[in-house]
PDB file of C-alpha atoms in Angstrom:
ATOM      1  CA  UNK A   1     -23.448 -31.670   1.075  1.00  0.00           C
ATOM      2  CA  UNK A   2     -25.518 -31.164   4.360  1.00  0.00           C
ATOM      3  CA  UNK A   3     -24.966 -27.459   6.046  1.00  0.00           C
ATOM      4  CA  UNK A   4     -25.804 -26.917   9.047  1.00  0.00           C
ATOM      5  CA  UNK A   5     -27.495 -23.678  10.777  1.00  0.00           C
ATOM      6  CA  UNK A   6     -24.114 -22.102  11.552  1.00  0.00           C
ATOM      7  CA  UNK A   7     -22.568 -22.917   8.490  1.00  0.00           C
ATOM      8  CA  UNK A   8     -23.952 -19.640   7.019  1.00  0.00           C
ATOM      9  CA  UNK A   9     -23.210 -17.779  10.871  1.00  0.00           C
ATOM     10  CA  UNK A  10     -20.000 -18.381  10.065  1.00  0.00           C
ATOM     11  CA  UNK A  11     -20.077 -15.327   7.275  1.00  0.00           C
ATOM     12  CA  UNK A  12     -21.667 -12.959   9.582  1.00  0.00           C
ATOM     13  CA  UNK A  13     -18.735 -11.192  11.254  1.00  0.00           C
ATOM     14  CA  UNK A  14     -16.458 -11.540   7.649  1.00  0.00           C
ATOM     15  CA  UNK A  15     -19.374  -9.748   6.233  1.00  0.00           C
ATOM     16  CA  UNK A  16     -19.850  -7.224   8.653  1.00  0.00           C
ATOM     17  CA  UNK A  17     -16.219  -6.007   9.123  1.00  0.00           C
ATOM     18  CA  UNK A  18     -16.207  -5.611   5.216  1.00  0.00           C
ATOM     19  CA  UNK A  19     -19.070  -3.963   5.008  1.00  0.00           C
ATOM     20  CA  UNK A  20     -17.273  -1.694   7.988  1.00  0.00           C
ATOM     21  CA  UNK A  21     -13.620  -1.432   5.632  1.00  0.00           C
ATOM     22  CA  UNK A  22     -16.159  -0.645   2.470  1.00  0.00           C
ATOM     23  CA  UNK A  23     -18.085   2.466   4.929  1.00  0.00           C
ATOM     24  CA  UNK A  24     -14.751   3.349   5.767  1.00  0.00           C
ATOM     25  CA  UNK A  25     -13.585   3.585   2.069  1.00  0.00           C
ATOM     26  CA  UNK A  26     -16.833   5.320   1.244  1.00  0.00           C
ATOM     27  CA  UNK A  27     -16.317   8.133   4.102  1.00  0.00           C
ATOM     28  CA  UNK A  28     -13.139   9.058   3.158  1.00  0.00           C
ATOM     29  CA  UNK A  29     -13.537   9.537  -0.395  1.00  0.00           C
ATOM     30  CA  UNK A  30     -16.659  11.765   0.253  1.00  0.00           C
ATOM     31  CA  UNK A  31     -14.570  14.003   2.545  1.00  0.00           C
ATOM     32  CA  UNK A  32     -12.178  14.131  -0.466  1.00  0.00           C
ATOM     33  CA  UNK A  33     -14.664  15.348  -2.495  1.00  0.00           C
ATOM     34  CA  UNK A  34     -16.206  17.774  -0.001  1.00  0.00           C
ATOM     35  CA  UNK A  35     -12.814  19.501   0.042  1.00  0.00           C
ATOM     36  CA  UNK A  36     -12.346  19.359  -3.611  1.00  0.00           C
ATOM     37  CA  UNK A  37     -11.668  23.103  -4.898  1.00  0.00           C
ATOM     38  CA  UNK A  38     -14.312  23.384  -7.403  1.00  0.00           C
ATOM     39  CA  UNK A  39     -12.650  26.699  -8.863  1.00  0.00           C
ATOM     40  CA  UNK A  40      -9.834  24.130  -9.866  1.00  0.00           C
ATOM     41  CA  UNK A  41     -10.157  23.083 -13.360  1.00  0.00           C
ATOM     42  CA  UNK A  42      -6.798  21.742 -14.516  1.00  0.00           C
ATOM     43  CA  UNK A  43      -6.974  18.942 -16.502  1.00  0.00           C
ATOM     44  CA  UNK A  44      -5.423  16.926 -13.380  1.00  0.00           C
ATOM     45  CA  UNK A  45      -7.984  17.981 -11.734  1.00  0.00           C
ATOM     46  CA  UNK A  46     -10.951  16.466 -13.975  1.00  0.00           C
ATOM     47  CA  UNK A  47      -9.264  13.509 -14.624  1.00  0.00           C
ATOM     48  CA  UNK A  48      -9.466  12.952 -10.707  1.00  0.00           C
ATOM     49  CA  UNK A  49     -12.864  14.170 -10.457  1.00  0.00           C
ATOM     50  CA  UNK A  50     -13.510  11.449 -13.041  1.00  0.00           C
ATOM     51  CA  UNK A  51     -11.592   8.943 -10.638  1.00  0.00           C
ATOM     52  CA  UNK A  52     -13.924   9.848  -7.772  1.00  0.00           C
ATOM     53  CA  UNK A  53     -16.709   9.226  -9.530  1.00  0.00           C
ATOM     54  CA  UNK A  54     -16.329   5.998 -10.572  1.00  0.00           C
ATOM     55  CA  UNK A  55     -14.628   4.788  -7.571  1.00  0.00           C
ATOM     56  CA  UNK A  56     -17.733   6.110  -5.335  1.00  0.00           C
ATOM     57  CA  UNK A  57     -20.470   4.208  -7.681  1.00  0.00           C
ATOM     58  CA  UNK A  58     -18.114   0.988  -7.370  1.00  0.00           C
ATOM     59  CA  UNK A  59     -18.070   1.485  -3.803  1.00  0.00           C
ATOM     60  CA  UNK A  60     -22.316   1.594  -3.628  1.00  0.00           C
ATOM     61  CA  UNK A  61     -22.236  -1.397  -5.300  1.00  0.00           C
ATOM     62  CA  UNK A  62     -20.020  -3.288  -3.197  1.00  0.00           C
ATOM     63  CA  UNK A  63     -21.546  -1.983  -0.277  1.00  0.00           C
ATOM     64  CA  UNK A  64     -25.092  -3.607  -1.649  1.00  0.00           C
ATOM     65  CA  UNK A  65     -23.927  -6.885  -2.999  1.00  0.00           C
ATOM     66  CA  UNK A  66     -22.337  -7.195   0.615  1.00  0.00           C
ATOM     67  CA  UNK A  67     -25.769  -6.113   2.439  1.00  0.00           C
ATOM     68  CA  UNK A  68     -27.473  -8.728  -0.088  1.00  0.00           C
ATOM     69  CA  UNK A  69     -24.882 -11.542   1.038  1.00  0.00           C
ATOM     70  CA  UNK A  70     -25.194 -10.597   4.258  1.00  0.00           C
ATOM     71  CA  UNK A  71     -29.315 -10.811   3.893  1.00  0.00           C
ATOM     72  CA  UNK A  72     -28.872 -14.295   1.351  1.00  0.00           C
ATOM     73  CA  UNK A  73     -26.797 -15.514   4.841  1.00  0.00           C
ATOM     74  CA  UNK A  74     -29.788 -14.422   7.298  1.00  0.00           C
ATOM     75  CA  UNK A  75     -32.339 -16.288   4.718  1.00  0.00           C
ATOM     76  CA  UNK A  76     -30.135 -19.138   3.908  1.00  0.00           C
ATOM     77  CA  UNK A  77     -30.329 -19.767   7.902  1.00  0.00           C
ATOM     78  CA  UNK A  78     -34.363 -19.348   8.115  1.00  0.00           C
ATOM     79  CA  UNK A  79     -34.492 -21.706   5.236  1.00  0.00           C
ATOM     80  CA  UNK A  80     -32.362 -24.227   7.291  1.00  0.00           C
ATOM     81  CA  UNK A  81     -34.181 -23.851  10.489  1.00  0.00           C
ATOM     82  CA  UNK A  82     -37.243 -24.149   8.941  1.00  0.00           C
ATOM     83  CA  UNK A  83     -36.126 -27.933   7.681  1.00  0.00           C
ATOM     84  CA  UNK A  84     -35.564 -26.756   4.142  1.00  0.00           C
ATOM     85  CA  UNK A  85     -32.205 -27.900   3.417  1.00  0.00           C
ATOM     86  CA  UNK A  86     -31.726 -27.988  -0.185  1.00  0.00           C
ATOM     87  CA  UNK A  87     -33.072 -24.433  -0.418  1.00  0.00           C
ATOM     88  CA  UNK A  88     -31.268 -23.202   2.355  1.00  0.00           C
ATOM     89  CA  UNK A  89     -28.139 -24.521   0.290  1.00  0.00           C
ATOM     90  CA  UNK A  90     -29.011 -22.872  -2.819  1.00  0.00           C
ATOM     91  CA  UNK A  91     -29.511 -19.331  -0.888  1.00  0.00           C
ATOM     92  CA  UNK A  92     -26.349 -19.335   0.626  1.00  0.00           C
ATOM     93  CA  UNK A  93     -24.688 -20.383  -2.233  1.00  0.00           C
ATOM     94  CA  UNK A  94     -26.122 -17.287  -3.639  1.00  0.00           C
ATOM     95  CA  UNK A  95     -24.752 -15.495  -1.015  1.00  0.00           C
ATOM     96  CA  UNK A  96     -21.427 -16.827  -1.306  1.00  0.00           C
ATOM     97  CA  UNK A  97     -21.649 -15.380  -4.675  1.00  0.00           C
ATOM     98  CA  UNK A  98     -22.485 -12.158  -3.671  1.00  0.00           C
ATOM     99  CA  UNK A  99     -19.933 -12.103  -1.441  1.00  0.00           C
ATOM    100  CA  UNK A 100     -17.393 -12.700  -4.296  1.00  0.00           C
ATOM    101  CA  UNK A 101     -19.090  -9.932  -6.688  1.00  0.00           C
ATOM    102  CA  UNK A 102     -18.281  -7.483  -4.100  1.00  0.00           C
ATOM    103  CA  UNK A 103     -14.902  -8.688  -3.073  1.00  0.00           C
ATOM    104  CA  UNK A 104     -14.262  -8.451  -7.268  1.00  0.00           C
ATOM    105  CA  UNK A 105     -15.612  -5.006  -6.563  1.00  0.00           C
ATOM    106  CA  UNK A 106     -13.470  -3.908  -4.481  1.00  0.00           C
ATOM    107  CA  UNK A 107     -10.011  -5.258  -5.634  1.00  0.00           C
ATOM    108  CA  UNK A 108     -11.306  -2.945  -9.258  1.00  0.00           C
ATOM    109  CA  UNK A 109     -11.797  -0.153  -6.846  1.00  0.00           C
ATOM    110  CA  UNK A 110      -8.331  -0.555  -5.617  1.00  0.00           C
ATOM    111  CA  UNK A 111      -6.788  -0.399  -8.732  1.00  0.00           C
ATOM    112  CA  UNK A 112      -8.475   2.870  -9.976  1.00  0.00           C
ATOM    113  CA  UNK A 113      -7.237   3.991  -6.590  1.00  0.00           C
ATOM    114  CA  UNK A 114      -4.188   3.384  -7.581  1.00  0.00           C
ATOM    115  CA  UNK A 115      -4.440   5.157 -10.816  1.00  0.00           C
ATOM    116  CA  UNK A 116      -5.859   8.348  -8.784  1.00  0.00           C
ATOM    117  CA  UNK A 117      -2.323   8.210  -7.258  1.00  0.00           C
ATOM    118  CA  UNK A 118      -0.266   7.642 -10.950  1.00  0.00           C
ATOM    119  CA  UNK A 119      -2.409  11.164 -11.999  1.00  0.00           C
ATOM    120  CA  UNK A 120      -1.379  12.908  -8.675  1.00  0.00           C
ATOM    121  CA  UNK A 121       2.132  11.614  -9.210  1.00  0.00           C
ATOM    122  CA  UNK A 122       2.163  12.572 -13.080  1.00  0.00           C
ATOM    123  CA  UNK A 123       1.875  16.547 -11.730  1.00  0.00           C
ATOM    124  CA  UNK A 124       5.629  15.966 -10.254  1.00  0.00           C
ATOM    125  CA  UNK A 125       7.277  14.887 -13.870  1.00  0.00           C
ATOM    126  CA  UNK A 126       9.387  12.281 -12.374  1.00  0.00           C
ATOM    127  CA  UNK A 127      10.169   8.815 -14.377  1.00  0.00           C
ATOM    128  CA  UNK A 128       9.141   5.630 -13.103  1.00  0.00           C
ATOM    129  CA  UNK A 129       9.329   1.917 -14.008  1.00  0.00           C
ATOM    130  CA  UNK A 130       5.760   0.203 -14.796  1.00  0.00           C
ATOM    131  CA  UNK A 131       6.127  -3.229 -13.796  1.00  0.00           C
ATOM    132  CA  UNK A 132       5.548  -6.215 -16.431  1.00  0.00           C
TER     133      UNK A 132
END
C-alpha cells in the first residue's frame, strides 16, 4: 500500500479537536476538584475523590498518546517527503495506533464517569434497573 504525503494530513484536524474535547475534559474535572470541600469526609465523598483520581491520570494519558499520534503523523509525513516510503508507513501506522490507545482511553474514562454519577445518585436511595 503506497500513502501519500496527505494521507497522514488527513489525521491532523481529528487529532487536534480530540486533543481539544480531552483539554476540555481535563479542565473541568480540575475545577471539580478545586471546589471539592476538603472538610467533607463521608464515605461518598472518598469514593469520589477516588473517582477523580483515576479519571484525571486516564485523562494525562490520553492526552499524551494523542500528542504522540499527533507527532508519529508529523514524522510519518517527513519520512514520506523525504522518499522513505516504507518507513513513513510503519510510523504512521504507529500513529494510528496511538490514536486508538487513546480513543480506548477515553471510552474507560467515560465509564468511570459514569460510575462517579451511580455514587452521586446512590446518596438519593432511589431503585434503579441495571441494564443486562
Amino acid at each position: 500500500m503506497i500513502i501519500t504525503l496527505t494521507t497522514p494530513a488527513i489525521l491532523f484536524p481529528a487529532i487536534s479537536l480530540l486533543l481539544l474535547a480531552y483539554t476540555n475534559r481535563f479542565v473541568t474535572l480540575a475545577s471539580i476538584i478545586r471546589t471539592f470541600d476538603s472538610s467533607e469526609v463521608s464515605e461518598s465523598a472518598q469514593k469520589q475523590i477516588a473517582n477523580l483520581r483515576k479519571r484525571i491520570q486516564l485523562i494525562k494519558r490520553m492526552q499524551e498518546a494523542g500528542a504522540a499520534s499527533f507527532f508519529l503523523c508529523v514524522l510519518a509525513m517527513l519520512a514520506i517527503y523525504s522518499e522513505y516510503q516504507q518507513l513513513g508507513s510503519w510510523i504512521f501506522a504507529g500513529s494510528l495506533v496511538l490514536l486508538l490507545y487513546s480513543l480506548w482511553m477515553s471510552v474507560w474514562e467515560i465509564r468511570i464517569s459514569v460510575e462517579a454519577l451511580d455514587v452521586h445518585l446512590q446518596e438519593y436511595n432511589l431503585p434503579y434497573k441495571k441494564r443486562k
